[in-house]
Amino acid sequence: MRKNEEQQLNINPSAPKAEFVLRLFVTGASPNSVRAISNLKELCEQYLPGKYSLEVIDVYQETEVAQQEQIVALPLLIKKYPFPERRLIGDLSDTDKVLKGLGLKAH
């Protein structure tokens, strides 16, 4: 990952490198958004403890970022790193599907 990409992702360059860089786009405190945040944090702590960076982005407050990422449905999880980039839509309650999308489980 290039240095300017790290800065765009708001990663602290002096912090240990995260193995997974995740961005979760939500719509305020809607029920689906709250579930997605909770489900993803729980999943990351269980399967990626200390190995991930998670940025939660409220599209109501950061419309430019949502436009740059070409968001079409919410909540949306984007796995930026490791490559390839993956996008998962929904409240992330299907653990199996999320693990497969993150590349942590064989298809």
PDB file of C-alpha atoms in Angstrom:
ATOM      1  CA  MET A   1       0.000   0.000   0.000  1.00  0.00           C
ATOM      2  CA  ARG A   2       1.370   3.397  -0.928  1.00  0.00           C
ATOM      3  CA  LYS A   3       1.913   6.074   1.710  1.00  0.00           C
ATOM      4  CA  ASN A   4      -0.719   8.426   0.256  1.00  0.00           C
ATOM      5  CA  GLU A   5      -3.302   5.615   0.415  1.00  0.00           C
ATOM      6  CA  GLU A   6      -2.499   5.171   4.099  1.00  0.00           C
ATOM      7  CA  GLN A   7      -3.093   8.871   4.679  1.00  0.00           C
ATOM      8  CA  GLN A   8      -6.392   8.766   2.776  1.00  0.00           C
ATOM      9  CA  LEU A   9      -7.500   5.878   4.982  1.00  0.00           C
ATOM     10  CA  ASN A  10      -6.616   7.828   8.145  1.00  0.00           C
ATOM     11  CA  ILE A  11      -4.101   5.232   9.279  1.00  0.00           C
ATOM     12  CA  ASN A  12      -1.548   6.461  11.788  1.00  0.00           C
ATOM     13  CA  PRO A  13       1.819   5.832  10.070  1.00  0.00           C
ATOM     14  CA  SER A  14       3.553   5.277  13.428  1.00  0.00           C
ATOM     15  CA  ALA A  15       1.008   2.664  14.525  1.00  0.00           C
ATOM     16  CA  PRO A  16       1.597  -1.026  13.786  1.00  0.00           C
ATOM     17  CA  LYS A  17       0.347  -1.931  10.308  1.00  0.00           C
ATOM     18  CA  ALA A  18      -3.149  -3.422  10.268  1.00  0.00           C
ATOM     19  CA  GLU A  19      -3.483  -6.629   8.296  1.00  0.00           C
ATOM     20  CA  PHE A  20      -7.054  -5.677   7.347  1.00  0.00           C
ATOM     21  CA  VAL A  21      -8.158  -2.145   6.497  1.00  0.00           C
ATOM     22  CA  LEU A  22     -11.942  -1.834   6.641  1.00  0.00           C
ATOM     23  CA  ARG A  23     -14.319   1.057   5.972  1.00  0.00           C
ATOM     24  CA  LEU A  24     -17.954   0.776   7.012  1.00  0.00           C
ATOM     25  CA  PHE A  25     -20.373   3.274   5.486  1.00  0.00           C
ATOM     26  CA  VAL A  26     -23.575   3.847   7.476  1.00  0.00           C
ATOM     27  CA  THR A  27     -26.610   6.134   7.533  1.00  0.00           C
ATOM     28  CA  GLY A  28     -26.539   7.808  10.925  1.00  0.00           C
ATOM     29  CA  ALA A  29     -27.994   5.768  13.771  1.00  0.00           C
ATOM     30  CA  SER A  30     -30.498   3.801  11.692  1.00  0.00           C
ATOM     31  CA  PRO A  31     -31.283   0.286  13.002  1.00  0.00           C
ATOM     32  CA  ASN A  32     -29.435  -1.397  10.102  1.00  0.00           C
ATOM     33  CA  SER A  33     -26.393   0.818  10.623  1.00  0.00           C
ATOM     34  CA  VAL A  34     -26.282   0.147  14.371  1.00  0.00           C
ATOM     35  CA  ARG A  35     -26.561  -3.616  13.723  1.00  0.00           C
ATOM     36  CA  ALA A  36     -23.840  -3.490  11.069  1.00  0.00           C
ATOM     37  CA  ILE A  37     -21.439  -1.656  13.396  1.00  0.00           C
ATOM     38  CA  SER A  38     -22.121  -4.049  16.262  1.00  0.00           C
ATOM     39  CA  ASN A  39     -21.902  -7.183  14.096  1.00  0.00           C
ATOM     40  CA  LEU A  40     -18.672  -6.071  12.422  1.00  0.00           C
ATOM     41  CA  LYS A  41     -16.933  -5.063  15.657  1.00  0.00           C
ATOM     42  CA  GLU A  42     -17.877  -8.389  17.247  1.00  0.00           C
ATOM     43  CA  LEU A  43     -16.690 -10.339  14.208  1.00  0.00           C
ATOM     44  CA  CYS A  44     -13.396  -8.430  14.013  1.00  0.00           C
ATOM     45  CA  GLU A  45     -12.654  -8.908  17.701  1.00  0.00           C
ATOM     46  CA  GLN A  46     -13.358 -12.628  17.398  1.00  0.00           C
ATOM     47  CA  TYR A  47     -11.551 -13.372  14.117  1.00  0.00           C
ATOM     48  CA  LEU A  48      -9.055 -10.483  13.702  1.00  0.00           C
ATOM     49  CA  PRO A  49      -8.049  -9.345  17.206  1.00  0.00           C
ATOM     50  CA  GLY A  50      -5.414  -6.626  16.882  1.00  0.00           C
ATOM     51  CA  LYS A  51      -5.103  -7.215  13.130  1.00  0.00           C
ATOM     52  CA  TYR A  52      -7.546  -4.690  11.721  1.00  0.00           C
ATOM     53  CA  SER A  53      -8.234  -1.010  11.263  1.00  0.00           C
ATOM     54  CA  LEU A  54     -11.906  -0.003  11.099  1.00  0.00           C
ATOM     55  CA  GLU A  55     -13.199   3.377   9.988  1.00  0.00           C
ATOM     56  CA  VAL A  56     -16.945   3.987  10.372  1.00  0.00           C
ATOM     57  CA  ILE A  57     -18.201   6.697   8.026  1.00  0.00           C
ATOM     58  CA  ASP A  58     -21.626   8.318   8.363  1.00  0.00           C
ATOM     59  CA  VAL A  59     -22.602   9.292   4.815  1.00  0.00           C
ATOM     60  CA  TYR A  60     -24.872  12.047   6.150  1.00  0.00           C
ATOM     61  CA  GLN A  61     -21.824  13.771   7.667  1.00  0.00           C
ATOM     62  CA  GLU A  62     -19.211  12.854   5.042  1.00  0.00           C
ATOM     63  CA  THR A  63     -21.005  13.000   1.703  1.00  0.00           C
ATOM     64  CA  GLU A  64     -17.815  13.627  -0.286  1.00  0.00           C
ATOM     65  CA  VAL A  65     -16.251  10.362   0.880  1.00  0.00           C
ATOM     66  CA  ALA A  66     -19.409   8.458  -0.040  1.00  0.00           C
ATOM     67  CA  GLN A  67     -19.370  10.009  -3.506  1.00  0.00           C
ATOM     68  CA  GLN A  68     -15.692   9.165  -4.003  1.00  0.00           C
ATOM     69  CA  GLU A  69     -16.366   5.523  -3.117  1.00  0.00           C
ATOM     70  CA  GLN A  70     -19.459   5.445  -5.373  1.00  0.00           C
ATOM     71  CA  ILE A  71     -21.752   4.135  -2.644  1.00  0.00           C
ATOM     72  CA  VAL A  72     -25.015   2.708  -4.005  1.00  0.00           C
ATOM     73  CA  ALA A  73     -26.453   0.857  -0.980  1.00  0.00           C
ATOM     74  CA  LEU A  74     -26.010   1.080   2.791  1.00  0.00           C
ATOM     75  CA  PRO A  75     -24.721  -0.121   5.152  1.00  0.00           C
ATOM     76  CA  LEU A  76     -21.677  -1.014   3.070  1.00  0.00           C
ATOM     77  CA  LEU A  77     -18.400  -2.565   4.204  1.00  0.00           C
ATOM     78  CA  ILE A  78     -15.364  -2.047   1.989  1.00  0.00           C
ATOM     79  CA  LYS A  79     -12.301  -4.198   2.609  1.00  0.00           C
ATOM     80  CA  LYS A  80      -9.538  -1.924   1.295  1.00  0.00           C
ATOM     81  CA  TYR A  81      -6.627  -4.155   2.237  1.00  0.00           C
ATOM     82  CA  PRO A  82      -5.474  -6.867   1.718  1.00  0.00           C
ATOM     83  CA  PHE A  83      -6.256  -6.820  -1.967  1.00  0.00           C
ATOM     84  CA  PRO A  84      -8.478  -7.490  -3.812  1.00  0.00           C
ATOM     85  CA  GLU A  85     -10.887  -4.844  -2.554  1.00  0.00           C
ATOM     86  CA  ARG A  86     -14.257  -6.333  -1.588  1.00  0.00           C
ATOM     87  CA  ARG A  87     -17.662  -4.761  -0.885  1.00  0.00           C
ATOM     88  CA  LEU A  88     -20.343  -6.262   1.346  1.00  0.00           C
ATOM     89  CA  ILE A  89     -23.818  -4.754   1.666  1.00  0.00           C
ATOM     90  CA  GLY A  90     -26.205  -5.197   4.604  1.00  0.00           C
ATOM     91  CA  ASP A  91     -26.158  -5.435   8.382  1.00  0.00           C
ATOM     92  CA  LEU A  92     -23.340  -8.042   8.285  1.00  0.00           C
ATOM     93  CA  SER A  93     -25.336 -10.502  10.390  1.00  0.00           C
ATOM     94  CA  ASP A  94     -24.421 -13.499   8.192  1.00  0.00           C
ATOM     95  CA  THR A  95     -21.040 -14.313   9.732  1.00  0.00           C
ATOM     96  CA  ASP A  96     -20.225 -16.970   7.122  1.00  0.00           C
ATOM     97  CA  LYS A  97     -20.825 -14.568   4.238  1.00  0.00           C
ATOM     98  CA  VAL A  98     -18.779 -11.801   5.897  1.00  0.00           C
ATOM     99  CA  LEU A  99     -15.864 -14.158   6.600  1.00  0.00           C
ATOM    100  CA  LYS A 100     -15.907 -15.320   2.974  1.00  0.00           C
ATOM    101  CA  GLY A 101     -16.067 -11.712   1.768  1.00  0.00           C
ATOM    102  CA  LEU A 102     -13.050 -10.832   3.898  1.00  0.00           C
ATOM    103  CA  GLY A 103     -11.177 -13.854   2.549  1.00  0.00           C
ATOM    104  CA  LEU A 104     -11.037 -15.541   5.959  1.00  0.00           C
ATOM    105  CA  LYS A 105     -13.001 -18.609   4.910  1.00  0.00           C
ATOM    106  CA  ALA A 106     -12.885 -20.748   1.774  1.00  0.00           C
ATOM    107  CA  HIS A 107     -15.844 -20.388  -0.594  1.00  0.00           C
TER     108      HIS A 107
END
